[in-house]
Amino acid sequence: MGHMIGEKSKLIARVRRIKGQVEAVERALGAEIGCADILMLVASLRGAVHGLSAEVMEDHIRHHIIDPDKDNSGPAQGAAELIEVLRTYIK
């Protein structure tokens, strides 16, 4: 995953924003705000997690399937890893 180093700070920033969104949901539940407001917070959180997943998947495709020579893993291994992740993701 050495290729992720260049994106590390960007990905960590996204994770921290997601953490803040999770904390907002927790605070909202504690404050007993309305269901619709909580659902909106959860929907935003879900979108943020999906966005992070899409970014990491795209990076995997670019580095392990399209250009696998950079890490000597070969496109078959990269594709197999992606298939495994997608099966888990889609459940």
XYZ file of N, CA, C and O in Angstrom:
364
model
N 0.815 -1.189 0.000
C 0.000 0.000 0.000
C 0.856 1.248 0.000
O 0.384 2.301 0.350
N 2.105 1.143 -0.381
C 2.995 2.279 -0.400
C 2.510 3.425 -1.264
O 2.818 4.577 -1.004
N 1.746 3.112 -2.284
C 1.229 4.151 -3.169
C 0.231 5.055 -2.462
O -0.051 6.147 -2.910
N -0.320 4.607 -1.342
C -1.311 5.397 -0.610
C -0.660 6.524 0.189
O -1.357 7.428 0.636
N 0.650 6.491 0.361
C 1.326 7.486 1.185
C 1.050 8.896 0.677
O 0.824 9.793 1.461
N 1.053 9.084 -0.630
C 0.788 10.404 -1.191
C -0.608 10.900 -0.870
O -0.850 12.096 -0.759
N -1.536 9.997 -0.698
C -2.924 10.343 -0.403
C -3.235 10.246 1.088
O -4.362 10.494 1.493
N -2.254 9.871 1.870
C -2.476 9.587 3.285
C -3.140 10.745 4.020
O -4.147 10.552 4.702
N -2.611 11.936 3.900
C -3.168 13.071 4.652
C -4.587 13.385 4.191
O -5.446 13.724 5.009
N -4.832 13.252 2.909
C -6.171 13.498 2.375
C -7.168 12.468 2.914
O -8.278 12.819 3.324
N -6.767 11.205 2.927
C -7.639 10.146 3.434
C -7.863 10.287 4.938
O -8.991 10.099 5.422
N -6.828 10.614 5.674
C -6.968 10.802 7.122
C -7.914 11.966 7.410
O -8.739 11.890 8.326
N -7.826 13.028 6.634
C -8.740 14.158 6.816
C -10.181 13.724 6.592
O -11.088 14.119 7.339
N -10.406 12.894 5.584
C -11.764 12.383 5.329
C -12.253 11.530 6.492
O -13.396 11.643 6.917
N -11.372 10.682 7.012
C -11.749 9.825 8.142
C -12.078 10.680 9.365
O -13.040 10.398 10.095
N -11.337 11.727 9.586
C -11.604 12.614 10.726
C -12.946 13.324 10.571
O -13.666 13.516 11.552
N -13.288 13.710 9.337
C -14.603 14.314 9.110
C -15.710 13.297 9.389
O -16.735 13.619 9.993
N -15.482 12.069 8.964
C -16.454 11.007 9.221
C -16.592 10.787 10.728
O -17.707 10.636 11.244
N -15.481 10.800 11.432
C -15.510 10.652 12.895
C -16.361 11.757 13.515
O -17.163 11.511 14.414
N -16.194 12.977 13.011
C -17.003 14.096 13.500
C -18.485 13.881 13.221
O -19.343 14.217 14.051
N -18.799 13.303 12.066
C -20.193 13.030 11.735
C -20.768 11.955 12.656
O -21.922 12.053 13.075
N -19.978 10.933 12.974
C -20.430 9.896 13.904
C -20.698 10.516 15.272
O -21.718 10.222 15.918
N -19.811 11.385 15.707
C -19.999 12.050 16.997
C -21.244 12.927 16.975
O -21.957 13.023 17.989
N -21.547 13.553 15.840
C -22.762 14.366 15.726
C -24.009 13.493 15.859
O -24.990 13.900 16.505
N -23.978 12.312 15.270
C -25.105 11.384 15.409
C -25.257 10.982 16.879
O -26.372 10.973 17.421
N -24.144 10.689 17.523
C -24.193 10.314 18.940
C -24.786 11.443 19.787
O -25.645 11.204 20.657
N -24.341 12.671 19.541
C -24.872 13.815 20.294
C -26.361 13.996 20.024
O -27.136 14.279 20.940
N -26.759 13.826 18.774
C -28.168 13.981 18.412
C -29.028 12.939 19.118
O -30.125 13.248 19.607
N -28.535 11.721 19.186
C -29.287 10.673 19.885
C -29.384 10.982 21.380
O -30.444 10.794 21.984
N -28.302 11.468 21.942
C -28.304 11.828 23.362
C -29.243 12.982 23.662
O -29.870 13.031 24.714
N -29.341 13.906 22.725
C -30.207 15.069 22.908
C -31.657 14.771 22.537
O -32.531 15.624 22.692
N -31.896 13.565 22.061
C -33.235 13.125 21.677
C -33.900 14.072 20.674
O -35.056 14.425 20.811
N -33.129 14.459 19.651
C -33.729 15.300 18.610
C -34.630 14.424 17.737
O -34.652 13.204 17.868
N -35.335 15.024 16.829
C -36.305 14.303 16.013
C -35.693 13.235 15.123
O -34.532 13.330 14.706
N -36.502 12.225 14.856
C -36.062 11.094 14.020
C -35.593 11.563 12.643
O -34.590 11.077 12.132
N -36.320 12.492 12.039
C -35.967 12.954 10.693
C -34.589 13.600 10.689
O -33.798 13.383 9.765
N -34.302 14.377 11.716
C -32.980 15.023 11.803
C -31.871 13.995 11.976
O -30.806 14.106 11.372
N -32.125 12.974 12.789
C -31.130 11.923 12.983
C -30.925 11.156 11.679
O -29.802 10.845 11.297
N -32.014 10.868 10.989
C -31.900 10.166 9.709
C -31.102 10.973 8.699
O -30.332 10.408 7.922
N -31.257 12.280 8.711
C -30.480 13.129 7.800
C -28.986 13.068 8.153
O -28.138 12.998 7.260
N -28.677 13.077 9.443
C -27.282 12.959 9.864
C -26.702 11.605 9.447
O -25.572 11.523 8.958
N -27.487 10.544 9.618
C -27.031 9.205 9.240
C -26.841 9.109 7.731
O -25.878 8.509 7.247
N -27.747 9.722 6.969
C -27.618 9.708 5.509
C -26.341 10.431 5.073
O -25.630 9.961 4.171
N -26.039 11.536 5.715
C -24.805 12.261 5.402
C -23.584 11.422 5.744
O -22.614 11.373 4.992
N -23.649 10.750 6.881
C -22.559 9.876 7.308
C -22.369 8.737 6.317
O -21.244 8.430 5.905
N -23.456 8.136 5.915
C -23.376 7.034 4.949
C -22.757 7.514 3.636
O -21.902 6.853 3.049
N -23.150 8.688 3.174
C -22.574 9.245 1.953
C -21.076 9.471 2.084
O -20.307 9.197 1.161
N -20.653 9.944 3.250
C -19.227 10.191 3.474
C -18.435 8.882 3.469
O -17.353 8.796 2.887
N -18.988 7.852 4.089
C -18.309 6.553 4.117
C -18.259 5.960 2.716
O -17.227 5.424 2.291
N -19.345 6.078 1.968
C -19.353 5.573 0.589
C -18.332 6.326 -0.266
O -17.655 5.731 -1.102
N -18.233 7.624 -0.059
C -17.251 8.412 -0.800
C -15.822 7.978 -0.499
O -14.997 7.864 -1.402
N -15.534 7.725 0.767
C -14.208 7.238 1.154
C -13.944 5.875 0.532
O -12.871 5.635 -0.037
N -14.934 4.996 0.590
C -14.784 3.661 -0.012
C -14.517 3.764 -1.506
O -13.641 3.068 -2.033
N -15.255 4.616 -2.179
C -15.078 4.779 -3.627
C -13.682 5.288 -3.952
O -13.049 4.823 -4.907
N -13.183 6.213 -3.150
C -11.849 6.760 -3.403
C -10.773 5.693 -3.232
O -9.856 5.569 -4.047
N -10.886 4.879 -2.180
C -9.894 3.832 -1.943
C -10.005 2.757 -3.025
O -8.989 2.254 -3.520
N -11.238 2.415 -3.425
C -11.411 1.431 -4.499
C -10.815 1.930 -5.811
O -10.156 1.182 -6.528
N -11.053 3.193 -6.115
C -10.491 3.763 -7.341
C -8.974 3.706 -7.312
O -8.336 3.334 -8.307
N -8.400 4.030 -6.180
C -6.946 3.980 -6.047
C -6.446 2.546 -6.238
O -5.438 2.320 -6.903
N -7.165 1.596 -5.678
C -6.787 0.182 -5.837
C -6.819 -0.209 -7.313
O -5.882 -0.845 -7.811
N -7.870 0.167 -8.005
C -7.996 -0.164 -9.429
C -6.856 0.449 -10.225
O -6.220 -0.213 -11.045
N -6.577 1.722 -9.972
C -5.515 2.409 -10.720
C -4.132 1.800 -10.480
O -3.335 1.690 -11.395
N -3.852 1.404 -9.247
C -2.498 0.956 -8.911
C -2.293 -0.550 -8.967
O -1.161 -0.994 -9.129
N -3.360 -1.320 -8.823
C -3.184 -2.775 -8.761
C -3.778 -3.512 -9.959
O -3.507 -4.692 -10.128
N -4.596 -2.819 -10.739
C -5.190 -3.471 -11.909
C -4.736 -2.793 -13.199
O -4.242 -3.444 -14.107
N -4.864 -1.472 -13.267
C -4.477 -0.745 -14.474
C -2.958 -0.705 -14.631
O -2.430 -0.922 -15.717
N -2.249 -0.439 -13.539
C -0.790 -0.305 -13.601
C -0.126 -1.170 -12.524
O 0.522 -0.652 -11.614
N -0.285 -2.501 -12.607
C 0.211 -3.386 -11.544
C 1.730 -3.520 -11.502
O 2.269 -4.032 -10.526
N 2.432 -3.066 -12.531
C 3.890 -3.204 -12.540
C 4.550 -2.379 -11.443
O 5.670 -2.657 -11.047
N 3.833 -1.362 -10.957
C 4.401 -0.522 -9.910
C 4.628 -1.287 -8.608
O 5.511 -0.964 -7.848
N 3.803 -2.279 -8.346
C 3.978 -3.018 -7.096
C 4.254 -4.505 -7.313
O 4.272 -5.278 -6.371
N 4.456 -4.895 -8.550
C 4.815 -6.278 -8.901
C 3.792 -7.322 -8.461
O 4.129 -8.471 -8.253
N 2.530 -6.921 -8.297
C 1.525 -7.887 -7.855
C 0.792 -8.533 -9.022
O 0.271 -9.619 -8.885
N 0.742 -7.883 -10.146
C 0.035 -8.414 -11.304
C -1.442 -8.073 -11.253
O -2.022 -7.964 -10.186
N -2.046 -7.896 -12.426
C -3.455 -7.501 -12.469
C -4.393 -8.572 -11.927
O -5.436 -8.255 -11.372
N -4.036 -9.850 -12.043
C -4.918 -10.912 -11.547
C -5.071 -10.821 -10.029
O -6.170 -10.964 -9.499
N -3.986 -10.572 -9.322
C -4.051 -10.441 -7.868
C -4.858 -9.203 -7.482
O -5.695 -9.254 -6.585
N -4.621 -8.102 -8.167
C -5.370 -6.876 -7.889
C -6.855 -7.058 -8.133
O -7.689 -6.604 -7.347
N -7.197 -7.748 -9.216
C -8.603 -8.004 -9.522
C -9.223 -8.921 -8.481
O -10.350 -8.700 -8.035
N -8.499 -9.952 -8.074
C -9.018 -10.883 -7.063
C -9.281 -10.157 -5.743
O -10.310 -10.388 -5.092
N -8.382 -9.272 -5.361
C -8.572 -8.494 -4.133
C -9.805 -7.606 -4.249
O -10.595 -7.500 -3.313
N -9.971 -6.965 -5.408
C -11.114 -6.093 -5.613
C -12.414 -6.885 -5.575
O -13.395 -6.445 -4.973
N -12.441 -8.041 -6.181
C -13.641 -8.882 -6.161
C -13.999 -9.251 -4.721
O -15.168 -9.172 -4.315
N -13.011 -9.622 -3.937
C -13.259 -9.978 -2.539
C -13.841 -8.797 -1.768
O -14.806 -8.933 -1.009
N -13.265 -7.623 -1.976
C -13.757 -6.424 -1.298
C -15.186 -6.100 -1.739
O -16.048 -5.798 -0.907
N -15.443 -6.169 -3.031
C -16.780 -5.859 -3.534
C -17.826 -6.825 -2.989
O -18.945 -6.416 -2.675
N -17.481 -8.083 -2.879
C -18.447 -9.054 -2.312
C -18.799 -8.680 -0.880
O -19.953 -8.759 -0.470
N -17.816 -8.265 -0.114
C -18.070 -7.842 1.261
C -18.846 -6.534 1.277
O -19.780 -6.358 2.062
N -18.489 -5.623 0.405
C -19.095 -4.296 0.343
C -20.561 -4.349 -0.038
O -21.381 -3.617 0.488
N -20.901 -5.247 -0.935
C -22.264 -5.321 -1.456
C -23.227 -6.017 -0.494
O -24.422 -5.788 -0.540
N -22.722 -6.822 0.412
C -23.586 -7.540 1.368
C -24.476 -6.627 2.154
O -24.218 -5.546 2.485
